[in-house]
mmCIF file of C-alpha atoms in Angstrom:
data_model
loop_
_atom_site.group_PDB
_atom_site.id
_atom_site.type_symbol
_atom_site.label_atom_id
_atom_site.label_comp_id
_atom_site.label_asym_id
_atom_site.label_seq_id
_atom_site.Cartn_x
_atom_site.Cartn_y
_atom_site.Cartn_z
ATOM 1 C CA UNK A 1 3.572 -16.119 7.773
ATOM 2 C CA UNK A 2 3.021 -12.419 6.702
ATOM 3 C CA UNK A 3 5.852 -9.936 6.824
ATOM 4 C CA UNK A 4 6.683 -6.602 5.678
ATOM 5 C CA UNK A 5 9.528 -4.881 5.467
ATOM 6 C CA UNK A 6 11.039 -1.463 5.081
ATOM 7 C CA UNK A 7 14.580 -1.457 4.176
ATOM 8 C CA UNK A 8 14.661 2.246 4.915
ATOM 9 C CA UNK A 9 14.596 3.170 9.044
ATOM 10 C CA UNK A 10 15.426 6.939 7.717
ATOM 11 C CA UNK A 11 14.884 8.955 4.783
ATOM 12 C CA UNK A 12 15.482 12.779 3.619
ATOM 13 C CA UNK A 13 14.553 14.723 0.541
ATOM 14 C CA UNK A 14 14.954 18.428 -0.086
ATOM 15 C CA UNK A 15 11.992 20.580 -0.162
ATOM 16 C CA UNK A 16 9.831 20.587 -3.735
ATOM 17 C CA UNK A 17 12.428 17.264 -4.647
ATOM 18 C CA UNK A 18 10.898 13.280 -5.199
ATOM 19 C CA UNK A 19 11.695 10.595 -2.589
ATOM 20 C CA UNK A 20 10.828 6.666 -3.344
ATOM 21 C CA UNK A 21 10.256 4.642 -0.038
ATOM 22 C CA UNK A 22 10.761 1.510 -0.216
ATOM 23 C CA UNK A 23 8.393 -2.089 0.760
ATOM 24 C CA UNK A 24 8.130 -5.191 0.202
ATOM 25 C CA UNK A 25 5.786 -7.549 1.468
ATOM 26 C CA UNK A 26 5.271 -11.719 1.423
ATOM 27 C CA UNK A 27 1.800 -13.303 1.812
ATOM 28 C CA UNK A 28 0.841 -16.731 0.139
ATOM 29 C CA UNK A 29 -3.198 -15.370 -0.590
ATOM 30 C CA UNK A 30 -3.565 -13.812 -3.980
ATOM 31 C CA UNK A 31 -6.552 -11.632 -2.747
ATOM 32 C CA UNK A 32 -4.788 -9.096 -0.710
ATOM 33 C CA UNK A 33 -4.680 -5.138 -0.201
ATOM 34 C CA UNK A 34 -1.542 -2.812 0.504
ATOM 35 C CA UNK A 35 -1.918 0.692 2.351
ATOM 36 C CA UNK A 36 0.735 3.620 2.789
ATOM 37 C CA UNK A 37 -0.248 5.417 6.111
ATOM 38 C CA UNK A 38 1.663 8.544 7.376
ATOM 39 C CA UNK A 39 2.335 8.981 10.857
ATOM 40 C CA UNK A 40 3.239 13.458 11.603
ATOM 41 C CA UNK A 41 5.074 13.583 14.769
ATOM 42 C CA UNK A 42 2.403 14.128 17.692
ATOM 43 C CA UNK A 43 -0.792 13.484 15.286
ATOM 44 C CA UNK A 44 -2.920 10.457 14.095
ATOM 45 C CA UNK A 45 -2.453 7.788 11.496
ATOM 46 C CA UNK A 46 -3.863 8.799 8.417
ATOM 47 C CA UNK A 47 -3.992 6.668 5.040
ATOM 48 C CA UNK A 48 -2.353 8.020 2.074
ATOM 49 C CA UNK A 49 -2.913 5.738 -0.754
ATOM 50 C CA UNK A 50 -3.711 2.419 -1.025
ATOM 51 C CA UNK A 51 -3.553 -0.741 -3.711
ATOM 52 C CA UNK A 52 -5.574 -3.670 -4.704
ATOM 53 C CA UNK A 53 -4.033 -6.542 -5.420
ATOM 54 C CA UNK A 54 -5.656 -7.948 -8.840
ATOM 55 C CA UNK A 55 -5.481 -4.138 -9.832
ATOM 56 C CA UNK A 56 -2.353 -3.663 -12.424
ATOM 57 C CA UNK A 57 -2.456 -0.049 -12.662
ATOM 58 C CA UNK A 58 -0.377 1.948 -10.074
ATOM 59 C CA UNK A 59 -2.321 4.135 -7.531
ATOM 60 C CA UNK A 60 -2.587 7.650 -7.563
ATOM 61 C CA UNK A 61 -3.244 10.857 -5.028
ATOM 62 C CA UNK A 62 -2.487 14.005 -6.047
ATOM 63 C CA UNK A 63 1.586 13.977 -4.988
ATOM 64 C CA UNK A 64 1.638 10.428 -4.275
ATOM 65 C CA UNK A 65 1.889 7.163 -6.098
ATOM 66 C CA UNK A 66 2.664 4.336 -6.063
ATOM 67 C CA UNK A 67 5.026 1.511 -7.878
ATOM 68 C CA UNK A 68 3.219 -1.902 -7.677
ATOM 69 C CA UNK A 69 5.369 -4.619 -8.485
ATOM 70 C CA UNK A 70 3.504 -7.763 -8.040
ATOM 71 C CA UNK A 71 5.588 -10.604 -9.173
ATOM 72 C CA UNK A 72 8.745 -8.890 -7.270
ATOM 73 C CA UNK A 73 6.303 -8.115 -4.158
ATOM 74 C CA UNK A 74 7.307 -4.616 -3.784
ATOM 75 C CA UNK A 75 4.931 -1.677 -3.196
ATOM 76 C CA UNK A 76 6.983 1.772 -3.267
ATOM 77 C CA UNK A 77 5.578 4.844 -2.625
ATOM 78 C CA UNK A 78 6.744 7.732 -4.584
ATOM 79 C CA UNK A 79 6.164 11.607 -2.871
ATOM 80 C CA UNK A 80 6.863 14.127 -5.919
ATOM 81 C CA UNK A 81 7.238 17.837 -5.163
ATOM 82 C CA UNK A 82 8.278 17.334 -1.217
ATOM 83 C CA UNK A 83 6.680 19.740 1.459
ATOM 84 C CA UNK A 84 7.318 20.299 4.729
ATOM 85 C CA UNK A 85 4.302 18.776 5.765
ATOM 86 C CA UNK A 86 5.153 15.493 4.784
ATOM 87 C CA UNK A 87 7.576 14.867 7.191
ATOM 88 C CA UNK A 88 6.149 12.068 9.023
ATOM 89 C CA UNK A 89 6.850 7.976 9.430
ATOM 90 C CA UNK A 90 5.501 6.274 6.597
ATOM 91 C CA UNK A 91 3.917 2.326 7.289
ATOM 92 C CA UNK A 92 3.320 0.551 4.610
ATOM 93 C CA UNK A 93 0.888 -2.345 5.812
ATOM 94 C CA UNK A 94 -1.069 -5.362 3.874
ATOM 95 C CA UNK A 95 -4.088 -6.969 4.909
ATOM 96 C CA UNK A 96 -5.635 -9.842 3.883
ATOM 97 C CA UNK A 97 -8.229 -12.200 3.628
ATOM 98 C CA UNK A 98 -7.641 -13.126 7.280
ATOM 99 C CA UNK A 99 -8.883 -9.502 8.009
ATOM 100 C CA UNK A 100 -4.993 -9.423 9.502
ATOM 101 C CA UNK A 101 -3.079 -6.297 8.521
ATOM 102 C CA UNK A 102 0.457 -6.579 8.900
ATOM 103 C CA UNK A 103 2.754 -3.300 9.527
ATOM 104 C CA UNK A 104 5.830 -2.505 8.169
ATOM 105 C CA UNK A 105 8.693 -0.949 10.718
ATOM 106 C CA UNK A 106 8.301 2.339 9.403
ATOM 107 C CA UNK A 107 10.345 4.712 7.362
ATOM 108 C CA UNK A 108 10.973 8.075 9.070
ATOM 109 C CA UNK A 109 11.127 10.873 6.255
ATOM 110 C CA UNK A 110 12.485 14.673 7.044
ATOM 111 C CA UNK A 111 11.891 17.384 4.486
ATOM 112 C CA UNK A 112 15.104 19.686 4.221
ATOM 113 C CA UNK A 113 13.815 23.149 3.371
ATOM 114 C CA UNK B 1 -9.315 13.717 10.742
ATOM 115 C CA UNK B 2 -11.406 10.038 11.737
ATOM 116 C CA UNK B 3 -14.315 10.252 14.424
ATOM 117 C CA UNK B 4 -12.250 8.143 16.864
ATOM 118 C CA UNK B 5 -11.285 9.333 19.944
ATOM 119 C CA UNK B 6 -9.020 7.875 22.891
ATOM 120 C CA UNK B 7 -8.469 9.326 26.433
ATOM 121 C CA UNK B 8 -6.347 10.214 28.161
ATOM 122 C CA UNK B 9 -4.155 11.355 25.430
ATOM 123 C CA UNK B 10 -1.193 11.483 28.171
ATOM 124 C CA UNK B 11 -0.928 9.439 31.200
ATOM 125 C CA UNK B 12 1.622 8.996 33.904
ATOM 126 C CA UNK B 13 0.297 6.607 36.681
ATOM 127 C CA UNK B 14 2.340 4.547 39.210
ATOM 128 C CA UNK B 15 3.174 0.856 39.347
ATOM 129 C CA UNK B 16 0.684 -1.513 40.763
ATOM 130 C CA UNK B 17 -2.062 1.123 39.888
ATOM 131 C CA UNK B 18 -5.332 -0.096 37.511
ATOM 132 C CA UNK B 19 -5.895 1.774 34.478
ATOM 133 C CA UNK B 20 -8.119 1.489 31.852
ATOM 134 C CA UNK B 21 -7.788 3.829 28.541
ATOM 135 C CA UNK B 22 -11.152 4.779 26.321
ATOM 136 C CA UNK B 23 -11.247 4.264 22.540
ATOM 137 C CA UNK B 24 -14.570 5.122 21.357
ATOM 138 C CA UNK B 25 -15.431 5.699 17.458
ATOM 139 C CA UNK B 26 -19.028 6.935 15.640
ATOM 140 C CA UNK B 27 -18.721 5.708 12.595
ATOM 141 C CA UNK B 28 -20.523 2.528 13.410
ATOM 142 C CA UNK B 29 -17.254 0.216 12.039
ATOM 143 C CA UNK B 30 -17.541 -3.465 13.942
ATOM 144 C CA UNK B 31 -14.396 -3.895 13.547
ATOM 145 C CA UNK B 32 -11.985 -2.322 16.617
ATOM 146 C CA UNK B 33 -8.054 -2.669 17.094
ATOM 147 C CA UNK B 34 -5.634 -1.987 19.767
ATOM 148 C CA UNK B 35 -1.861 -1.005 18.809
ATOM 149 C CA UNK B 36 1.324 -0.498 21.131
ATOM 150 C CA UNK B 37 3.397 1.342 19.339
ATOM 151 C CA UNK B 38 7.323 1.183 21.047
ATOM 152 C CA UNK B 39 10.071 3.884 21.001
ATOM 153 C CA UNK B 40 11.474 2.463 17.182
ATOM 154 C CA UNK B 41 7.759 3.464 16.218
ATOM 155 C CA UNK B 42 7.485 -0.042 15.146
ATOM 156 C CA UNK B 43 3.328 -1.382 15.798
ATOM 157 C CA UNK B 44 2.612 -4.365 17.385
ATOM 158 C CA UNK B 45 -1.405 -5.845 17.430
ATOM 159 C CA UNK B 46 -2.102 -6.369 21.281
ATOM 160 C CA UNK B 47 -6.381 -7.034 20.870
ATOM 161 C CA UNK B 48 -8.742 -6.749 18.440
ATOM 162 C CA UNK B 49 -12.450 -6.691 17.825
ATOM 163 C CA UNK B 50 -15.127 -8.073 15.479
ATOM 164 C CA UNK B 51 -17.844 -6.964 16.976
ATOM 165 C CA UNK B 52 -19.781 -6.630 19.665
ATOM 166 C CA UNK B 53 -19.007 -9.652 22.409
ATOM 167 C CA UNK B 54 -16.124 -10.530 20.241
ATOM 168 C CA UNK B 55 -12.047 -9.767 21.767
ATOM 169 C CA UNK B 56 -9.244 -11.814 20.262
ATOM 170 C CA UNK B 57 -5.106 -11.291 21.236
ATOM 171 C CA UNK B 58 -3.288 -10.033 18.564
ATOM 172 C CA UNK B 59 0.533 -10.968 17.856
ATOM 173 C CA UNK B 60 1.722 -9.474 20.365
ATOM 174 C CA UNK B 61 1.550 -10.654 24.199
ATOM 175 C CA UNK B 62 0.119 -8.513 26.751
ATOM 176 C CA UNK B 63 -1.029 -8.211 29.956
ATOM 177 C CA UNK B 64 -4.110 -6.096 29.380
ATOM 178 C CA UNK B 65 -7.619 -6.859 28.325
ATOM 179 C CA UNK B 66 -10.184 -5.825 26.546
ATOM 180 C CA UNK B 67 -14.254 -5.369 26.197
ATOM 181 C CA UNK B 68 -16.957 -4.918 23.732
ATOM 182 C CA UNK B 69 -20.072 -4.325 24.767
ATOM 183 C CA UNK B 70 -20.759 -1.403 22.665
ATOM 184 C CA UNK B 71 -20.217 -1.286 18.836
ATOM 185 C CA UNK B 72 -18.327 2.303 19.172
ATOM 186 C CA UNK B 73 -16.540 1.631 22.614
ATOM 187 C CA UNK B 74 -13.173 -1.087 23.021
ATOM 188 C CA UNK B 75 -11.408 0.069 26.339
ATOM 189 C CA UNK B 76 -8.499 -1.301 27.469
ATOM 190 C CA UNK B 77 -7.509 -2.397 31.026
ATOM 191 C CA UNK B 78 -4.284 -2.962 32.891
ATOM 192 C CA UNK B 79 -5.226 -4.386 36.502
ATOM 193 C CA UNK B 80 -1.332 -3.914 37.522
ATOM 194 C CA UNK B 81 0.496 -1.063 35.596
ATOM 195 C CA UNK B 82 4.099 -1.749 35.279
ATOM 196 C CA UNK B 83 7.215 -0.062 33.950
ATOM 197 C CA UNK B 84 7.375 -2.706 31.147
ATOM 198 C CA UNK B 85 3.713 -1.012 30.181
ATOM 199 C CA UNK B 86 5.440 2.270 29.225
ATOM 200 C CA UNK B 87 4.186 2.964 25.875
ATOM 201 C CA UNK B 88 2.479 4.689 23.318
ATOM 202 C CA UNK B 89 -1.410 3.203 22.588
ATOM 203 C CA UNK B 90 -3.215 3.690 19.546
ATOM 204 C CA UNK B 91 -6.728 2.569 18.496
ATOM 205 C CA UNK B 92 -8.302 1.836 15.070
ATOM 206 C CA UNK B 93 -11.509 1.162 13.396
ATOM 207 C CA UNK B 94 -12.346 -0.336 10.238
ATOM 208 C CA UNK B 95 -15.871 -1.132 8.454
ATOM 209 C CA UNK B 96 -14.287 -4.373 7.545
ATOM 210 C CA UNK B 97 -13.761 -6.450 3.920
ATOM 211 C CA UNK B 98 -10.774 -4.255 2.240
ATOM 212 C CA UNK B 99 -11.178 -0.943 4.037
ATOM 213 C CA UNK B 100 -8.321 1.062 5.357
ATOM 214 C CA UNK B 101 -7.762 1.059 9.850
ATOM 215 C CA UNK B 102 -8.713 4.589 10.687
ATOM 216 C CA UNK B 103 -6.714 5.918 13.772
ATOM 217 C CA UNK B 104 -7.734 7.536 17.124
ATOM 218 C CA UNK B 105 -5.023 10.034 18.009
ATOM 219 C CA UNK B 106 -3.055 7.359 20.806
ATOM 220 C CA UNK B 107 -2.451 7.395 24.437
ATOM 221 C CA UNK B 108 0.921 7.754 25.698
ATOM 222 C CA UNK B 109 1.018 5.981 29.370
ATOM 223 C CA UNK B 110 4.601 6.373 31.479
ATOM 224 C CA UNK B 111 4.267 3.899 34.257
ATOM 225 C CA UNK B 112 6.376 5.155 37.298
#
Protein backbone atom coordinates (compact mmCIF):
# COMPACT_ATOMS: atom_id res chain seq x y z
CA UNK A 1 0.00 0.00 0.00
CA UNK A 2 0.80 3.77 -0.51
CA UNK A 3 1.56 6.00 2.43
CA UNK A 4 2.87 9.29 3.17
CA UNK A 5 3.96 10.77 5.95
CA UNK A 6 4.77 14.06 7.57
CA UNK A 7 6.75 13.80 10.63
CA UNK A 8 6.03 17.45 11.29
CA UNK A 9 2.09 18.22 12.61
CA UNK A 10 3.57 21.95 13.33
CA UNK A 11 6.16 24.12 12.08
CA UNK A 12 7.41 27.92 12.64
CA UNK A 13 10.01 30.06 10.97
CA UNK A 14 10.69 33.74 11.50
CA UNK A 15 9.80 36.14 8.88
CA UNK A 16 12.51 36.47 5.71
CA UNK A 17 14.23 32.98 7.57
CA UNK A 18 14.31 29.16 5.58
CA UNK A 19 12.12 26.32 6.90
CA UNK A 20 12.60 22.51 5.48
CA UNK A 21 9.31 20.41 5.79
CA UNK A 22 9.67 17.26 5.92
CA UNK A 23 8.03 13.84 3.65
CA UNK A 24 8.51 10.79 2.94
CA UNK A 25 6.59 8.59 0.90
CA UNK A 26 6.51 4.49 0.02
CA UNK A 27 5.06 3.19 -3.29
CA UNK A 28 6.38 -0.07 -5.04
CA UNK A 29 5.77 1.65 -8.96
CA UNK A 30 8.86 3.37 -10.23
CA UNK A 31 6.72 5.75 -12.46
CA UNK A 32 5.32 8.04 -9.91
CA UNK A 33 4.83 11.95 -9.28
CA UNK A 34 5.13 13.97 -5.88
CA UNK A 35 3.22 17.42 -5.32
CA UNK A 36 3.62 20.09 -2.41
CA UNK A 37 0.13 21.83 -2.12
CA UNK A 38 -0.49 24.73 0.37
CA UNK A 39 -3.59 24.97 2.15
CA UNK A 40 -4.05 29.32 3.65
CA UNK A 41 -6.48 29.17 6.39
CA UNK A 42 -10.10 29.82 4.84
CA UNK A 43 -8.83 29.55 1.01
CA UNK A 44 -8.34 26.76 -1.66
CA UNK A 45 -5.70 24.17 -2.29
CA UNK A 46 -3.24 25.42 -4.49
CA UNK A 47 -0.05 23.44 -5.88
CA UNK A 48 3.27 24.76 -5.14
CA UNK A 49 5.79 22.65 -6.77
CA UNK A 50 5.83 19.43 -7.92
CA UNK A 51 8.47 16.37 -8.91
CA UNK A 52 8.80 13.67 -11.41
CA UNK A 53 10.00 10.71 -10.44
CA UNK A 54 12.74 9.58 -13.19
CA UNK A 55 13.69 13.40 -12.98
CA UNK A 56 17.14 13.71 -10.80
CA UNK A 57 17.29 17.32 -10.63
CA UNK A 58 15.48 19.03 -7.66
CA UNK A 59 12.43 21.27 -8.50
CA UNK A 60 12.33 24.80 -8.43
CA UNK A 61 9.69 27.95 -7.95
CA UNK A 62 10.86 31.06 -7.26
CA UNK A 63 11.15 30.64 -3.09
CA UNK A 64 10.53 27.07 -3.14
CA UNK A 65 12.37 23.87 -3.79
CA UNK A 66 12.61 20.99 -3.31
CA UNK A 67 15.11 18.05 -1.91
CA UNK A 68 14.39 14.80 -3.87
CA UNK A 69 15.86 11.94 -2.35
CA UNK A 70 14.88 8.95 -4.27
CA UNK A 71 16.65 5.99 -2.92
CA UNK A 72 15.83 7.35 0.82
CA UNK A 73 12.10 8.21 -0.43
CA UNK A 74 12.02 11.59 0.96
CA UNK A 75 10.68 14.70 -0.82
CA UNK A 76 11.36 17.96 1.41
CA UNK A 77 10.27 21.11 0.58
CA UNK A 78 12.47 23.97 1.33
CA UNK A 79 10.62 27.81 1.68
CA UNK A 80 13.70 30.38 1.62
CA UNK A 81 13.07 34.01 2.56
CA UNK A 82 9.66 33.26 4.73
CA UNK A 83 6.59 35.69 4.29
CA UNK A 84 3.69 36.06 5.98
CA UNK A 85 1.76 34.76 3.31
CA UNK A 86 3.00 31.46 3.50
CA UNK A 87 1.49 30.53 6.49
CA UNK A 88 -0.67 27.79 5.46
CA UNK A 89 -0.79 23.64 5.87
CA UNK A 90 1.49 22.18 3.54
CA UNK A 91 0.37 18.35 1.89
CA UNK A 92 2.74 16.74 0.32
CA UNK A 93 0.86 14.02 -1.87
CA UNK A 94 2.11 11.26 -4.61
CA UNK A 95 0.19 9.88 -7.28
CA UNK A 96 0.70 7.19 -9.34
CA UNK A 97 0.15 5.07 -12.09
CA UNK A 98 -3.12 3.95 -10.47
CA UNK A 99 -4.25 7.64 -11.07
CA UNK A 100 -4.43 7.33 -6.92
CA UNK A 101 -2.92 10.32 -5.13
CA UNK A 102 -2.16 9.72 -1.70
CA UNK A 103 -2.06 12.76 0.98
CA UNK A 104 0.20 13.35 3.53
CA UNK A 105 -1.33 14.55 7.18
CA UNK A 106 -0.24 17.91 6.70
CA UNK A 107 2.32 20.18 8.21
CA UNK A 108 0.86 23.41 9.66
CA UNK A 109 3.55 26.29 9.18
CA UNK A 110 3.19 29.93 11.06
CA UNK A 111 5.40 32.78 9.95
CA UNK A 112 6.64 34.81 13.11
CA UNK A 113 7.00 38.40 11.95
CA UNK B 1 -7.22 30.68 -8.45
CA UNK B 2 -8.79 27.16 -10.46
CA UNK B 3 -12.26 27.51 -12.34
CA UNK B 4 -13.90 25.14 -9.82
CA UNK B 5 -16.53 26.12 -7.82
CA UNK B 6 -18.59 24.36 -4.89
CA UNK B 7 -21.79 25.62 -3.12
CA UNK B 8 -22.76 26.25 -0.49
CA UNK B 9 -19.49 27.31 0.83
CA UNK B 10 -21.15 27.08 4.50
CA UNK B 11 -23.92 24.90 5.51
CA UNK B 12 -25.67 24.13 8.73
CA UNK B 13 -28.69 21.76 8.13
CA UNK B 14 -30.42 19.43 10.67
CA UNK B 15 -30.25 15.68 11.15
CA UNK B 16 -32.36 13.48 9.03
CA UNK B 17 -32.43 16.37 6.40
CA UNK B 18 -31.20 15.53 2.45
CA UNK B 19 -28.52 17.56 1.14
CA UNK B 20 -26.73 17.57 -1.81
CA UNK B 21 -23.51 20.00 -2.33
CA UNK B 22 -22.48 21.32 -6.11
CA UNK B 23 -18.92 20.97 -7.44
CA UNK B 24 -18.86 22.15 -10.87
CA UNK B 25 -15.45 22.95 -12.86
CA UNK B 26 -14.88 24.56 -16.72
CA UNK B 27 -11.88 23.44 -17.50
CA UNK B 28 -13.19 20.39 -19.24
CA UNK B 29 -10.83 17.87 -16.80
CA UNK B 30 -12.68 14.15 -16.82
CA UNK B 31 -11.31 13.47 -14.01
CA UNK B 32 -13.47 14.71 -10.62
CA UNK B 33 -12.67 14.01 -6.79
CA UNK B 34 -14.45 14.38 -3.60
CA UNK B 35 -12.35 15.07 -0.24
CA UNK B 36 -13.55 15.21 3.54
CA UNK B 37 -11.21 16.94 5.11
CA UNK B 38 -11.58 16.38 9.34
CA UNK B 39 -10.70 18.84 12.17
CA UNK B 40 -6.61 17.45 12.16
CA UNK B 41 -6.89 18.80 8.44
CA UNK B 42 -5.92 15.38 7.52
CA UNK B 43 -7.84 14.37 3.67
CA UNK B 44 -9.54 11.40 3.22
CA UNK B 45 -10.85 10.27 -0.70
CA UNK B 46 -14.71 9.65 -0.19
CA UNK B 47 -15.67 9.37 -4.43
CA UNK B 48 -14.12 9.95 -7.40
CA UNK B 49 -14.72 10.35 -11.09
CA UNK B 50 -13.33 9.30 -14.48
CA UNK B 51 -15.62 10.57 -16.47
CA UNK B 52 -18.79 10.96 -17.43
CA UNK B 53 -21.11 7.78 -16.11
CA UNK B 54 -18.13 6.75 -14.15
CA UNK B 55 -18.29 7.10 -9.75
CA UNK B 56 -15.95 4.88 -7.77
CA UNK B 57 -15.57 5.01 -3.51
CA UNK B 58 -12.47 6.21 -2.51
CA UNK B 59 -10.58 4.99 0.79
CA UNK B 60 -12.60 6.27 2.84
CA UNK B 61 -16.28 4.96 3.77
CA UNK B 62 -19.17 7.11 3.43
CA UNK B 63 -22.58 7.38 3.38
CA UNK B 64 -23.03 9.78 0.48
CA UNK B 65 -23.14 9.36 -3.23
CA UNK B 66 -22.28 10.67 -6.12
CA UNK B 67 -23.24 11.49 -10.03
CA UNK B 68 -21.77 12.26 -13.32
CA UNK B 69 -23.74 13.08 -15.88
CA UNK B 70 -22.00 16.13 -16.92
CA UNK B 71 -18.20 16.35 -17.60
CA UNK B 72 -17.95 19.75 -15.38
CA UNK B 73 -20.64 18.79 -12.67
CA UNK B 74 -19.93 15.79 -9.61
CA UNK B 75 -22.53 16.65 -6.79
CA UNK B 76 -22.67 15.00 -3.81
CA UNK B 77 -25.71 13.68 -1.86
CA UNK B 78 -26.45 12.77 1.72
CA UNK B 79 -30.16 11.29 1.83
CA UNK B 80 -29.90 11.39 5.88
CA UNK B 81 -27.52 14.15 7.26
CA UNK B 82 -26.07 13.17 10.50
CA UNK B 83 -23.84 14.64 13.18
CA UNK B 84 -21.10 12.10 12.20
CA UNK B 85 -21.37 14.14 8.60
CA UNK B 86 -19.95 17.30 10.24
CA UNK B 87 -17.17 18.23 8.06
CA UNK B 88 -15.31 20.19 5.81
CA UNK B 89 -15.84 19.07 1.76
CA UNK B 90 -13.53 19.83 -0.85
CA UNK B 91 -13.64 19.06 -4.61
CA UNK B 92 -10.88 18.60 -7.24
CA UNK B 93 -10.30 18.27 -10.86
CA UNK B 94 -7.56 16.97 -12.79
CA UNK B 95 -6.97 16.55 -16.75
CA UNK B 96 -5.58 13.22 -15.84
CA UNK B 97 -1.95 11.26 -16.68
CA UNK B 98 0.57 13.25 -14.19
CA UNK B 99 -1.30 16.51 -13.69
CA UNK B 100 -1.67 18.21 -10.39
CA UNK B 101 -5.75 17.98 -8.45
CA UNK B 102 -6.88 21.55 -8.75
CA UNK B 103 -9.19 22.58 -5.77
CA UNK B 104 -12.71 24.14 -5.53
CA UNK B 105 -12.71 26.36 -2.45
CA UNK B 106 -14.71 23.42 0.04
CA UNK B 107 -17.96 23.26 1.75
CA UNK B 108 -18.09 23.28 5.37
CA UNK B 109 -21.53 21.36 6.45
CA UNK B 110 -22.39 21.36 10.54
CA UNK B 111 -25.11 18.82 10.87
CA UNK B 112 -27.34 19.77 13.93
Amino acid sequence: AQTVTQSQPEMSVQEAETVTLSCTYDTSESDYYLFWYKQPPSRQMILVIRQEAYKQQNATENRFSVNFQKAAKSFSLKISDSQLGDAAMYFCACLTSYDKVIFGPGTSLSVIP
Amino acid sequence: EADIYQTPRYLVIGTGKKITLECSQTMGHDKMYWYQQDPGMELHLIHYSYGVNSTEKGDLSSESTVSRIRTEHFPLTLESARPSHTSQYLCASSSGGRDEQYFGPGTRLTVT
